[in-house]
Short mmCIF file of C-alpha atoms and ligand atoms in Angstrom, two decimals:
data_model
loop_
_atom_site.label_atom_id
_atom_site.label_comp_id
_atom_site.label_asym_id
_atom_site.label_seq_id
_atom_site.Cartn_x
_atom_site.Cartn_y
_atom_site.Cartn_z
CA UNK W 1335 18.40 25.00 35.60
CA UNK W 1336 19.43 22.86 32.75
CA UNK W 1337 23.09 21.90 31.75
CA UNK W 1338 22.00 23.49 27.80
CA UNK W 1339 21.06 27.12 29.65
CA UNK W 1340 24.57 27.12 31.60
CA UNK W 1341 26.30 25.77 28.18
CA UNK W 1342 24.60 28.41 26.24
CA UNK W 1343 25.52 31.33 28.71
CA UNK W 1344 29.31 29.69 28.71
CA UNK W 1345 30.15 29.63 25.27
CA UNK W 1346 28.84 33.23 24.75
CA UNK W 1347 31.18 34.63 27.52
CA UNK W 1348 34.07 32.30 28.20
CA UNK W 1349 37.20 30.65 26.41
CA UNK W 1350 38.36 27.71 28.10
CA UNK W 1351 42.13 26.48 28.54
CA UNK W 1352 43.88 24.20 26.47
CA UNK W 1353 40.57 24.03 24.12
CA UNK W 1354 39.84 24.30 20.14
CA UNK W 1355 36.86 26.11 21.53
CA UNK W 1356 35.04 24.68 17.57
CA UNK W 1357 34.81 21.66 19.32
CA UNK W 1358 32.45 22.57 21.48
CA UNK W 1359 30.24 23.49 18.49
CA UNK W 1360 29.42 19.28 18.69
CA UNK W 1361 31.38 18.38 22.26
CA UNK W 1362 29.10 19.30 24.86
CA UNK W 1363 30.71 21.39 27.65
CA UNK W 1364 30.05 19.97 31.18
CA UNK W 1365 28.70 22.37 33.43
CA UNK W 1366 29.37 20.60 37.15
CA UNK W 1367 26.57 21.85 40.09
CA UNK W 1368 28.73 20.11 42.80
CA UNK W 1369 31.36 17.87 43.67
CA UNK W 1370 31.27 15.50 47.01
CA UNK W 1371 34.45 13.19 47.11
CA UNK W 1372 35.77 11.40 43.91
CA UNK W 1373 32.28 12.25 42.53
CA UNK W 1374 31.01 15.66 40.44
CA UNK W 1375 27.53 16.07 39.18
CA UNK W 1376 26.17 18.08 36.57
CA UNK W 1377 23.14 20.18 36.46
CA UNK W 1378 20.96 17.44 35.01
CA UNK W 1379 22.24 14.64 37.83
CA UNK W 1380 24.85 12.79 36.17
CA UNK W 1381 27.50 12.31 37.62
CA UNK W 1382 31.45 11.79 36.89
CA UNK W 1383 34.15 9.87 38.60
CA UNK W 1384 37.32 12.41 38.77
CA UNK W 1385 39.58 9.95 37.68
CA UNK W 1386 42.37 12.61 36.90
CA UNK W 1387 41.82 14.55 40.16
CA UNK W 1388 40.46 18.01 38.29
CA UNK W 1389 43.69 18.44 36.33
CA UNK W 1390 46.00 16.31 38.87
CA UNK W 1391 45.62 18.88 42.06
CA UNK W 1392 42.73 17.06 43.99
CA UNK W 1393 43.88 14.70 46.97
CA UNK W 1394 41.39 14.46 49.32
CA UNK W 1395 38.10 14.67 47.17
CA UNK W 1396 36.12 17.38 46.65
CA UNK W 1397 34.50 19.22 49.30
CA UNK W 1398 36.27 17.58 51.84
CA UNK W 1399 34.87 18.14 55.40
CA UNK W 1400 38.64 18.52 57.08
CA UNK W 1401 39.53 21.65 54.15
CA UNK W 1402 36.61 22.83 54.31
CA UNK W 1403 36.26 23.34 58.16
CA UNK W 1404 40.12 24.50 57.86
CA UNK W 1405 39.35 27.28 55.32
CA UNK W 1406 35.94 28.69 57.06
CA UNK W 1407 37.86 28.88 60.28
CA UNK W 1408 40.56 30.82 58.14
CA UNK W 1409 38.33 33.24 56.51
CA UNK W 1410 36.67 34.07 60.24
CA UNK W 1411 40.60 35.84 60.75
CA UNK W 1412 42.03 36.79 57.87
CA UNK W 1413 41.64 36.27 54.28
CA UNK W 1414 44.61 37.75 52.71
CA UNK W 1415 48.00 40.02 53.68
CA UNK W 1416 50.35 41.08 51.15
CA UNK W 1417 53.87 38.87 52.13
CA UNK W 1418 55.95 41.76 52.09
CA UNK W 1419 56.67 43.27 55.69
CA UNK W 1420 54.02 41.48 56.80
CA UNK W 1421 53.39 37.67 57.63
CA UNK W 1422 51.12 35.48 58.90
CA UNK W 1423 50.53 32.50 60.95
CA UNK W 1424 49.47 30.09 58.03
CA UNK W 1425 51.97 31.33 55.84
CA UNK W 1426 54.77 30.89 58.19
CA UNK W 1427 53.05 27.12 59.55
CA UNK W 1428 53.20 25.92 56.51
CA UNK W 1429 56.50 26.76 55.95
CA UNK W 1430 58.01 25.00 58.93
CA UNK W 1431 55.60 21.74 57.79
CA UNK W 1432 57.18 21.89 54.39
CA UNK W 1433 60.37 22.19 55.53
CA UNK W 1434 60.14 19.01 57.99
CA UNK W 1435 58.93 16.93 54.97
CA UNK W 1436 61.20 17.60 52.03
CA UNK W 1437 64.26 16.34 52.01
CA UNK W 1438 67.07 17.48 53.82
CA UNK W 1439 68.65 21.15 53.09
CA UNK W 1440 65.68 22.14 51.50
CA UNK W 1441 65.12 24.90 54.44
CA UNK W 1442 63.81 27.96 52.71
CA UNK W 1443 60.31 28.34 51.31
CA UNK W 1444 59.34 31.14 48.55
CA UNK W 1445 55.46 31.35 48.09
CA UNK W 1446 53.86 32.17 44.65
CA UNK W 1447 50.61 31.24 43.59
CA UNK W 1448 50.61 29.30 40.95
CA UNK W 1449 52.62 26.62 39.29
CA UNK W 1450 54.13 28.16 36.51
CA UNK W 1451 55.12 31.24 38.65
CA UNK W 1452 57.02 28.59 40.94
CA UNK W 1453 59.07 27.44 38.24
CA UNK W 1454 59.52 30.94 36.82
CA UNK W 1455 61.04 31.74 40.56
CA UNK W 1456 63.11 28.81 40.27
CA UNK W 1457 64.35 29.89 37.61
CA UNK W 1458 65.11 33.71 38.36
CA UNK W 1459 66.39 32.36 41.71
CA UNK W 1460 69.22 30.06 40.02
CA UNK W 1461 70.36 32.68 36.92
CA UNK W 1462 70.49 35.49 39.98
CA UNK W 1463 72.29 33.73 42.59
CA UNK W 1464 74.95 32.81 39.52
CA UNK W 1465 74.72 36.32 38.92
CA UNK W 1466 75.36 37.31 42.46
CA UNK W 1467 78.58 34.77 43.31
CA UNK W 1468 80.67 36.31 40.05
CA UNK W 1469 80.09 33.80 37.46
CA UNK W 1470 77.50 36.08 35.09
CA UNK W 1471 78.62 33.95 32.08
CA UNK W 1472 76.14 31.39 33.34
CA UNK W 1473 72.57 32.19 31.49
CA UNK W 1474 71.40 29.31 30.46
CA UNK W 1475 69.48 25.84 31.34
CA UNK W 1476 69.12 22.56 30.47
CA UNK W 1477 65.76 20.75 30.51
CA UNK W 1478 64.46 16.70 28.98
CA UNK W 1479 62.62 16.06 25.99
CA UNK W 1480 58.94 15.79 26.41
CA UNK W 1481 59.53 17.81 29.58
CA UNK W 1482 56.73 20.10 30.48
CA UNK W 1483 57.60 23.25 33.62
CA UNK W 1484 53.95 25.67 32.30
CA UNK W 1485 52.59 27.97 30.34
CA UNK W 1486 54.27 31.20 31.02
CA UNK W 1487 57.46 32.43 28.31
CA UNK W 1488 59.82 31.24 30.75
CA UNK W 1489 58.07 27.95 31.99
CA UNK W 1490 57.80 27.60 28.30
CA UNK W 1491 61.04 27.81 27.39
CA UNK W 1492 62.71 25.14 29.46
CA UNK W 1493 59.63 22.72 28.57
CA UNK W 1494 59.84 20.70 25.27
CA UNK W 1495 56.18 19.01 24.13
CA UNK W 1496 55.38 20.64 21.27
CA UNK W 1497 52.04 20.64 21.14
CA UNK W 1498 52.13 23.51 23.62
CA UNK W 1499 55.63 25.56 22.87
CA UNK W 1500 55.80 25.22 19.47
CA UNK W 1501 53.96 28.15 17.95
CA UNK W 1502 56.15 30.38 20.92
CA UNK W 1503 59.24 29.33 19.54
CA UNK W 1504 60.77 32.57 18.76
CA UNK W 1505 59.40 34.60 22.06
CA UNK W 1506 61.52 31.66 24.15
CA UNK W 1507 64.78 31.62 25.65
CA UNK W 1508 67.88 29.32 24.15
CA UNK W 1509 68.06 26.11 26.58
CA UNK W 1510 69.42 22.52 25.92
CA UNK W 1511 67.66 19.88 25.40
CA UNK W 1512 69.13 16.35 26.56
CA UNK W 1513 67.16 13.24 25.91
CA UNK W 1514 64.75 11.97 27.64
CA UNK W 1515 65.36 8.72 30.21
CA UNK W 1516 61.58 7.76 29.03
CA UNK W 1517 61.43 3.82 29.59
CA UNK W 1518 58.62 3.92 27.26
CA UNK W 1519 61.59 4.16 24.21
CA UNK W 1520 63.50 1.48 25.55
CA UNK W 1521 64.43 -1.72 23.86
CA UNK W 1522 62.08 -4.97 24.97
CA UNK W 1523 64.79 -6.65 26.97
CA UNK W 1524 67.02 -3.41 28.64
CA UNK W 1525 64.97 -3.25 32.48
CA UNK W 1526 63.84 0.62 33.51
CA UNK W 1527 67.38 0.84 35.32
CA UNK W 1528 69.21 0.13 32.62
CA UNK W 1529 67.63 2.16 29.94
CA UNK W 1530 67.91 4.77 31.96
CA UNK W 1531 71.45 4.87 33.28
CA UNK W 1532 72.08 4.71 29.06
CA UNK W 1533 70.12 7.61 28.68
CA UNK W 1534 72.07 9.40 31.25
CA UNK W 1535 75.28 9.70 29.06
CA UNK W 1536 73.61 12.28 26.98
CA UNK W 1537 72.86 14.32 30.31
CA UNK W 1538 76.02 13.92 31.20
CA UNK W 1539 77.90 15.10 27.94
CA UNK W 1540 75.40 17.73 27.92
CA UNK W 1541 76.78 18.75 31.41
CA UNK W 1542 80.67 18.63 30.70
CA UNK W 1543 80.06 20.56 27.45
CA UNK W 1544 77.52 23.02 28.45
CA UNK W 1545 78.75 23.53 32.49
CA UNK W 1546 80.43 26.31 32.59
CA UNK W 1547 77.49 28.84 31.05
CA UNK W 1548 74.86 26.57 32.66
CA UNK W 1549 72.84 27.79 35.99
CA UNK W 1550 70.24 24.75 36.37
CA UNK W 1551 69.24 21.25 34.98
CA UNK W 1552 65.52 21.24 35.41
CA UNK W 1553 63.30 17.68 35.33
CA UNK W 1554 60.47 16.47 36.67
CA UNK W 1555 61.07 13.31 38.84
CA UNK W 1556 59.97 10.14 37.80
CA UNK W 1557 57.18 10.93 35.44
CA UNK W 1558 56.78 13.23 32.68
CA UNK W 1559 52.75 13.66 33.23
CA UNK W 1560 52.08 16.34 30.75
CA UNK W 1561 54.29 14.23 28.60
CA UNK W 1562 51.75 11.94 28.50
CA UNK W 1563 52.75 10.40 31.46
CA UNK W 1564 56.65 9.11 30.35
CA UNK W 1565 58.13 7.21 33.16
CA UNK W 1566 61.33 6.75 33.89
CA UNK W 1567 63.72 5.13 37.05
CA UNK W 1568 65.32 6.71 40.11
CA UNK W 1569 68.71 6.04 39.33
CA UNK W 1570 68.74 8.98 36.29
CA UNK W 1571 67.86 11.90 39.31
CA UNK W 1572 70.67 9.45 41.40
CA UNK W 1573 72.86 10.14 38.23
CA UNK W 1574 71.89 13.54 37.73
CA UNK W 1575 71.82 14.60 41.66
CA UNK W 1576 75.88 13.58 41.71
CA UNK W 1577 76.48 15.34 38.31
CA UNK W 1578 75.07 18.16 39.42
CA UNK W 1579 77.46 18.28 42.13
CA UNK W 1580 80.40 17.52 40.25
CA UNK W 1581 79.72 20.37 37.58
CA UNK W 1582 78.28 22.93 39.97
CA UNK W 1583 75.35 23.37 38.06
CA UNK W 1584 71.79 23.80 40.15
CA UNK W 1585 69.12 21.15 40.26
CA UNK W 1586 65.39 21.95 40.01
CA UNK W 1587 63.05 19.59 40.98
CA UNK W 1588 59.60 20.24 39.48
CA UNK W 1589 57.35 18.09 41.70
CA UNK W 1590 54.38 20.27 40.98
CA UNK W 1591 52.55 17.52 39.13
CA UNK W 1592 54.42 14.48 41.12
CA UNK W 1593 54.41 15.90 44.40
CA UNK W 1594 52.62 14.73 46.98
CA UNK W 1595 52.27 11.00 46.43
CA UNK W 1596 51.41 10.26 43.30
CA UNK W 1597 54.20 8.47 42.98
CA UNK W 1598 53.93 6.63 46.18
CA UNK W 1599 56.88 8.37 48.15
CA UNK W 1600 55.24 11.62 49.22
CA UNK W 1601 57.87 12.95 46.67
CA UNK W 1602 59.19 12.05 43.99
CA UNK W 1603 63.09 12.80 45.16
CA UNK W 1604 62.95 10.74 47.54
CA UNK W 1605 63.18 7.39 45.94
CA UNK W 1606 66.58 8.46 44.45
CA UNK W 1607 67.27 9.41 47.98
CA UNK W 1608 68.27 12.88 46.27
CA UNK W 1609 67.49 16.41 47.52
CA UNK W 1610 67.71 18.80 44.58
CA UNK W 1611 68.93 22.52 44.99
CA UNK W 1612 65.50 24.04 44.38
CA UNK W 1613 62.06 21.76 44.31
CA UNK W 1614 58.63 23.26 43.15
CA UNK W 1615 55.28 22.91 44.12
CA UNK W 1616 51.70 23.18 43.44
CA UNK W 1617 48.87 21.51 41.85
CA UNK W 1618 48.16 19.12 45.43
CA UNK W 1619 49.51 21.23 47.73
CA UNK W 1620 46.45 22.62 48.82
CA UNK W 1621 44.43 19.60 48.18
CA UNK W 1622 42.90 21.01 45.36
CA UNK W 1623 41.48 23.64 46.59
CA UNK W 1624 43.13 27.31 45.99
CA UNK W 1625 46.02 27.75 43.74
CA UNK W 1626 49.42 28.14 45.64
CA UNK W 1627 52.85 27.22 44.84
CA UNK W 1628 56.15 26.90 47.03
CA UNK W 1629 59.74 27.25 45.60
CA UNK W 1630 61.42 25.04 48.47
CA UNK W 1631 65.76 25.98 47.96
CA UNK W 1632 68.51 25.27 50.48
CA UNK W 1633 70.28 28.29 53.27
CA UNK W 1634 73.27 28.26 50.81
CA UNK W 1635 71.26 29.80 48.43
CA UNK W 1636 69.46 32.30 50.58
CA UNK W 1637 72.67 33.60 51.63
CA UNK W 1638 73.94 34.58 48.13
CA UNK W 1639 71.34 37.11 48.19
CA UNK W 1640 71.33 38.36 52.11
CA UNK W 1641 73.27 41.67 52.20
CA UNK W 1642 72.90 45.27 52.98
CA UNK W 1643 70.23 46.96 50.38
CA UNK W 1644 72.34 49.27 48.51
CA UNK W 1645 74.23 46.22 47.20
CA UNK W 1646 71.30 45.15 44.99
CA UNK W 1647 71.59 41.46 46.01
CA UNK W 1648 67.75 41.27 46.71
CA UNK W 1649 65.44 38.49 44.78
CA UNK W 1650 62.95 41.34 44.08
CA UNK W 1651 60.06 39.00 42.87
CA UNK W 1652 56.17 38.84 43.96
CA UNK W 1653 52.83 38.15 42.97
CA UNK W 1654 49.67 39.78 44.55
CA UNK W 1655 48.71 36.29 45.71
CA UNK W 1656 51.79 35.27 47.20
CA UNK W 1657 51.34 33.22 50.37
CA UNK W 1658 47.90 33.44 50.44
CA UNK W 1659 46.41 32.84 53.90
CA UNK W 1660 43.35 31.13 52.99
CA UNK W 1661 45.81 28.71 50.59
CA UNK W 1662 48.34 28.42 53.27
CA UNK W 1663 45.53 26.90 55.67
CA UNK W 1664 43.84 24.83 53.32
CA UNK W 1665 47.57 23.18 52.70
CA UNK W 1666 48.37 22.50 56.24
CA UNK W 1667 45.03 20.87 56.54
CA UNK W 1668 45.85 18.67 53.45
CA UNK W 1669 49.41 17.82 55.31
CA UNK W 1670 46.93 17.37 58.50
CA UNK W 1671 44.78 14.36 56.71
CA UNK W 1672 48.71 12.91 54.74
CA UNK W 1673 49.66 12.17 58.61
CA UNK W 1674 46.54 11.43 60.37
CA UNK W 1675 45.35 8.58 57.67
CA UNK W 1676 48.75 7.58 56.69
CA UNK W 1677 47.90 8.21 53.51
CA UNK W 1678 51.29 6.99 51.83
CA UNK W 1679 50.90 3.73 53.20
CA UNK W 1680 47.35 3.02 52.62
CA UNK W 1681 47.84 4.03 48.90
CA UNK W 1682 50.44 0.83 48.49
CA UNK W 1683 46.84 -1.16 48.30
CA UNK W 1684 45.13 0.84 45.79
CA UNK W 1685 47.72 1.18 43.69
CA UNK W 1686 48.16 -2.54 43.71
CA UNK W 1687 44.24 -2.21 42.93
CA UNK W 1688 44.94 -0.09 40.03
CA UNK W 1689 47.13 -2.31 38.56
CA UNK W 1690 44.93 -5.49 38.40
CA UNK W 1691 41.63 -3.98 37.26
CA UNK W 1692 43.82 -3.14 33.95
CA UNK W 1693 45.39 -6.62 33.90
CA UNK W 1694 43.71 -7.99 30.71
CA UNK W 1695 45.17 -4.72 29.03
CA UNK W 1696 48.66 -6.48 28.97
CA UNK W 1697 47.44 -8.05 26.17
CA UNK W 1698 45.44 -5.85 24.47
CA UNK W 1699 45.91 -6.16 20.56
CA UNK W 1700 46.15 -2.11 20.22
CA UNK W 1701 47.69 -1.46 24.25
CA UNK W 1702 51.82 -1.09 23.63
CA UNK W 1703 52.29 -0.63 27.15
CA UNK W 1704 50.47 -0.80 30.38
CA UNK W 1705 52.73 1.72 33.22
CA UNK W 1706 52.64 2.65 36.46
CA UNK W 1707 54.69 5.00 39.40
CA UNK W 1708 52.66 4.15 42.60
CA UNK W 1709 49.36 5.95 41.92
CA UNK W 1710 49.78 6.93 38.46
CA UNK W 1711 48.85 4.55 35.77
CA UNK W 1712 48.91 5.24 31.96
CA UNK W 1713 47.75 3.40 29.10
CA UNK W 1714 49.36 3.12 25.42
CA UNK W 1715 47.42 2.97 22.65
CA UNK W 1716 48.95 1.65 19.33
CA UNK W 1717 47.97 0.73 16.13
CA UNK W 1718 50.48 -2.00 15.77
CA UNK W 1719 51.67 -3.47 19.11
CA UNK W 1720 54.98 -5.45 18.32
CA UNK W 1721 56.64 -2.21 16.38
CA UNK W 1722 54.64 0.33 19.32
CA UNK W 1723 53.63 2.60 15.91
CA UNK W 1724 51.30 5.33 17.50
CA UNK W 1725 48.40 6.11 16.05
CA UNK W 1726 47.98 9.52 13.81
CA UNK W 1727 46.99 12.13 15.77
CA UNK W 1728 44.68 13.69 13.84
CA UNK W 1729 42.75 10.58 14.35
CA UNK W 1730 41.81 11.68 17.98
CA UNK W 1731 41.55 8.47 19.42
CA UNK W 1732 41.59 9.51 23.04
CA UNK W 1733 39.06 11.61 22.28
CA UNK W 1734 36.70 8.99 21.61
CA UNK W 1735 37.77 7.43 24.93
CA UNK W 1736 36.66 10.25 26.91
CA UNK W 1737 33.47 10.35 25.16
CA UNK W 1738 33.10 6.98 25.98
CA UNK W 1739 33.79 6.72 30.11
CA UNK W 1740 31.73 9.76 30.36
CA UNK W 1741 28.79 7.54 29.20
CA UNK W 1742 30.52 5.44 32.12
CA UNK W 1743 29.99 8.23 34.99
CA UNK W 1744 34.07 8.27 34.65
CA UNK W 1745 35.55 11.06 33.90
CA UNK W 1746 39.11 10.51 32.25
CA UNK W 1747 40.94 13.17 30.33
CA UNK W 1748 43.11 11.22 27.71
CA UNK W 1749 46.73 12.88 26.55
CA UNK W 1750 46.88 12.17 23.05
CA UNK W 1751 47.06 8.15 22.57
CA UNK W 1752 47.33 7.49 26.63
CA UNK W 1753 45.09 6.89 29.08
CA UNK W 1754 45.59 7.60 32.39
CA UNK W 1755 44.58 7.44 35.97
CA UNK W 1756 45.54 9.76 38.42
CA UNK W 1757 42.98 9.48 41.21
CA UNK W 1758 42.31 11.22 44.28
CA UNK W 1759 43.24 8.71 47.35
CA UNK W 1760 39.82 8.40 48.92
CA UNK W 1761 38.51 6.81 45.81
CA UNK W 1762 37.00 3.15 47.25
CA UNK W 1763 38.34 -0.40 45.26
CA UNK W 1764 34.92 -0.42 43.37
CA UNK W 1765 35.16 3.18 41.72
CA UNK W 1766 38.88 1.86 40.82
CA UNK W 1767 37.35 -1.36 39.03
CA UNK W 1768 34.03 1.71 37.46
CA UNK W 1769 37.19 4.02 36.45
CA UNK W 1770 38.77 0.82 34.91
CA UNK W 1771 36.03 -0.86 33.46
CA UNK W 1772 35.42 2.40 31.55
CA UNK W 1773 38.59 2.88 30.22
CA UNK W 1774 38.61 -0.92 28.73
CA UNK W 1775 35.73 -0.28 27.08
CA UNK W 1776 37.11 2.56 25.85
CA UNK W 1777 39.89 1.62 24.49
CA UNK W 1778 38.10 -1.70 22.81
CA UNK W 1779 35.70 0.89 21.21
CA UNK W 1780 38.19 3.93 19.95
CA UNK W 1781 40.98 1.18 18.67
CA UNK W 1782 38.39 -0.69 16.27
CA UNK W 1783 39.54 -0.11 12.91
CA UNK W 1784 37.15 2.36 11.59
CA UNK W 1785 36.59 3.84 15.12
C1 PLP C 2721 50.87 21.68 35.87
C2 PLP C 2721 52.35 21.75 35.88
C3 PLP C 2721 53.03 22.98 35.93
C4 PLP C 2721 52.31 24.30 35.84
O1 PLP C 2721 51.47 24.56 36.92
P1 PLP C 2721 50.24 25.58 36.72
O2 PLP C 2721 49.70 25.77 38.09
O3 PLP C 2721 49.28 24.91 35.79
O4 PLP C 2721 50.81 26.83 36.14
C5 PLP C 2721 54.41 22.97 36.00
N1 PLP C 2721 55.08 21.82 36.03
C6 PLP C 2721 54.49 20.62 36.00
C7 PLP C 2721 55.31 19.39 36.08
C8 PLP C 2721 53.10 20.55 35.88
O5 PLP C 2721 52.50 19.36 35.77
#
């Protein structure tokens, strides 16, 4: 079989996510036979570097002996249970191992299956338990600029990149915005910390004005990824854990992206040594390999919704999916390979790789800025460096970077203007220097004037 026979029979039948599906009319869809580590290969035998882990959920690689063995020894037991009145061993495993590594208080777990549904329970969760200790009046939430929670209406409406809540507008519910602590907008002398204890006033005001009909301030710690991967310091969740407090408004912590060491603490939290009220997760959690998500929220919580039935106190919210056993297993073994490799350590070294086989970008004519949160590290591209003026967007230069790596064997997925790397940890110092090599070139080719 051919990649064009598996293109042909795709575009006929399928409509991908996030896609102008016209493009595909000259942007050839890449039909993958098999994956084996940081490596996927098509149907013709080329083969692709995941640079951005398959959408930021792959750890461990693909195919990875350890999951795999854990989720054929699964399947030999028991596939799937529904999670109400019954449990499972997996389900209830993981739970105890996710407990023991969040931070402290976070000691109830809520399974959904997806990451959008997590926040969406987050959300329900925080409005409802408002609901349930007498203070109704409290409907609404507050969320960042270029802050992205999902796709679903709710997940939607306490995200703010436009590119994908825009058109929604009037299906969404009212939130409040407060300005971003991105240290991408900060002056060329204010440090990371400073710009973004500034940015906290706003957050701040937001919370003294707005407290009182507020039920949660939701973020995403340390980097905005979907935001094209805005970065910002620990001392704004520091800021915002102890406002919190002092307002009585909930915290969400959406660590479905930055969760699980991509920002070299296994969470993000933890570097503001902060433990937020409710913390999601996703994407990583099970390696990669089956979609589950955990809503992780603290006993006080739980207990504003324990009573007898007939008082209506119940959080009466499920999907099918929820808890899946075969999810559940493939997670603990992906916890399993975090503690037997000591994975967080040994990713101090590649990151430190990442970082100097994109060196000579620092002074890239058309590269305004050249970040990094342990092992996530994006790439600006500008048309003018000293003012940072982005380029049009219609012009589609990452586009043209893809295009590019993919000649490469790398396969890097470009948001907007920025270039990224978000690898799984078992890629090797030489694929680092391949994935970087590729996106120089890149860069050098889609920032040429008439490019
Ligand atoms: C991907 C993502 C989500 C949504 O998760 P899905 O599984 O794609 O629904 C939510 N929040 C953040 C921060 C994400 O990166």
């Amino acid at each position: 079989m051919k990649n064009a026979d598996l293109i042909n029979r795709d575009l006929s039948v399928l409509w991908h996510p996030c896609t102008q599906m016209k493009d595909h009319e000259w942007l050839p869809i890449i039909p993958i036979r098999n994956g084996k580590g940081v490596w996927l290969e098509d149907f013709e035998g080329h083969r692709y570097l995941d640079a951005i882990s398959s959408w930021w959920v792959n750890l461990f690689g693909h195919a990875n002996p350890d999951i795999n063995q854990a989720l054929a020894r699964q399947m030999e037991s028991l596939e799937h249970v529904l999670l109400a009145g019954f449990s499972h061993e997996p389900a209830i495993a993981l739970a105890e191992r996710l407990v023991s590594i969040t931070p402290d208080g976070l000691d109830r777990v809520f399974y959904a299956d997806n990451g959008s549904s997590a926040v969406e329970v987050a959300l329900k969760m925080s409005f409802h338990y408002w609901q349930n200790t007498g203070q109704p009046k409290r409907t609404r939430f507050i969320k960042l600029s270029n802050s992205y929670h999902g796709e679903t209406l709710g997940a939607m409406s306490v995200s703010s990149v436009d590119l994908y809540t825009k058109t929604y507008k009037p299906l969404l519910m009212d939130t409040i915005t407060v300005p971003s602590p991105d240290c991408y907008e900060r002056e060329p002398d204010v440090s990371w910390e400073e710009h973004s204890r500034l940015m906290f006033q706003h957050m701040e005001q937001a919370l003294q004005q707005n407290a009182g009909e507020t039920c949660a301030v939701i973020i995403e710690p340390l980097i905005q990824c979907a935001g094209s991967m805005r970065m910002y310091h620990p001392i704004y969740l520091t800021l915002l854990r102890d406002a919190c407090d002092r307002y009585n408004v909930h915290l969400i912590a959406d660590e479905i992206a930055v969760g699980f060491g991509r920002t070299g603490t296994l969470f993000g939290s933890e570097q503001a040594g902060i433990s937020p009220d409710y913390m999601c997760l996703s994407k990583g959690l099970t390696g990669g390999y089956l979609p589950l998500s955990a809503v992780m929220t603290t006993e006080e919580i739980y207990n504003a919704f324990y009573d007898d039935y007939e008082n209506m106190r119940a959080f009466l919210h499920s999907h099918s999916y929820t808890g899946n056993a075969l999810g559940c297993s493939t997670a603990l073994a992906t916890l399993d390979i975090f503690e037997r490799d000591k994975v967080i350590e040994n990713n101090v070294a590649l990151a430190t790789h990442m970082a100097s086989a994109v060196e000579s970008l620092h002074d890239h004519p058309h590269v305004g800025d050249v970040r990094q949160t342990g092992m996530v590290l994006a790439l600006e591209m500008v048309s003018d460096k000293r003012t940072r003026t982005a380029y049009p967007w219609q012009e589609r230069r990452g586009l043209k970077v893809y295009q590019h790596a993919l000649k490469q064997s790398v396969l890097l997925r470009p948001l907007g203007n920025v270039i990224y790397f978000m690898p799984p940890y078992i890629i090797t110092p030489d694929e680092i220097d391949l994935m970087a090599n590729a996106a120089i070139e890149g860069i050098d080719l889609a920032t040429r004037p008439h490019a």
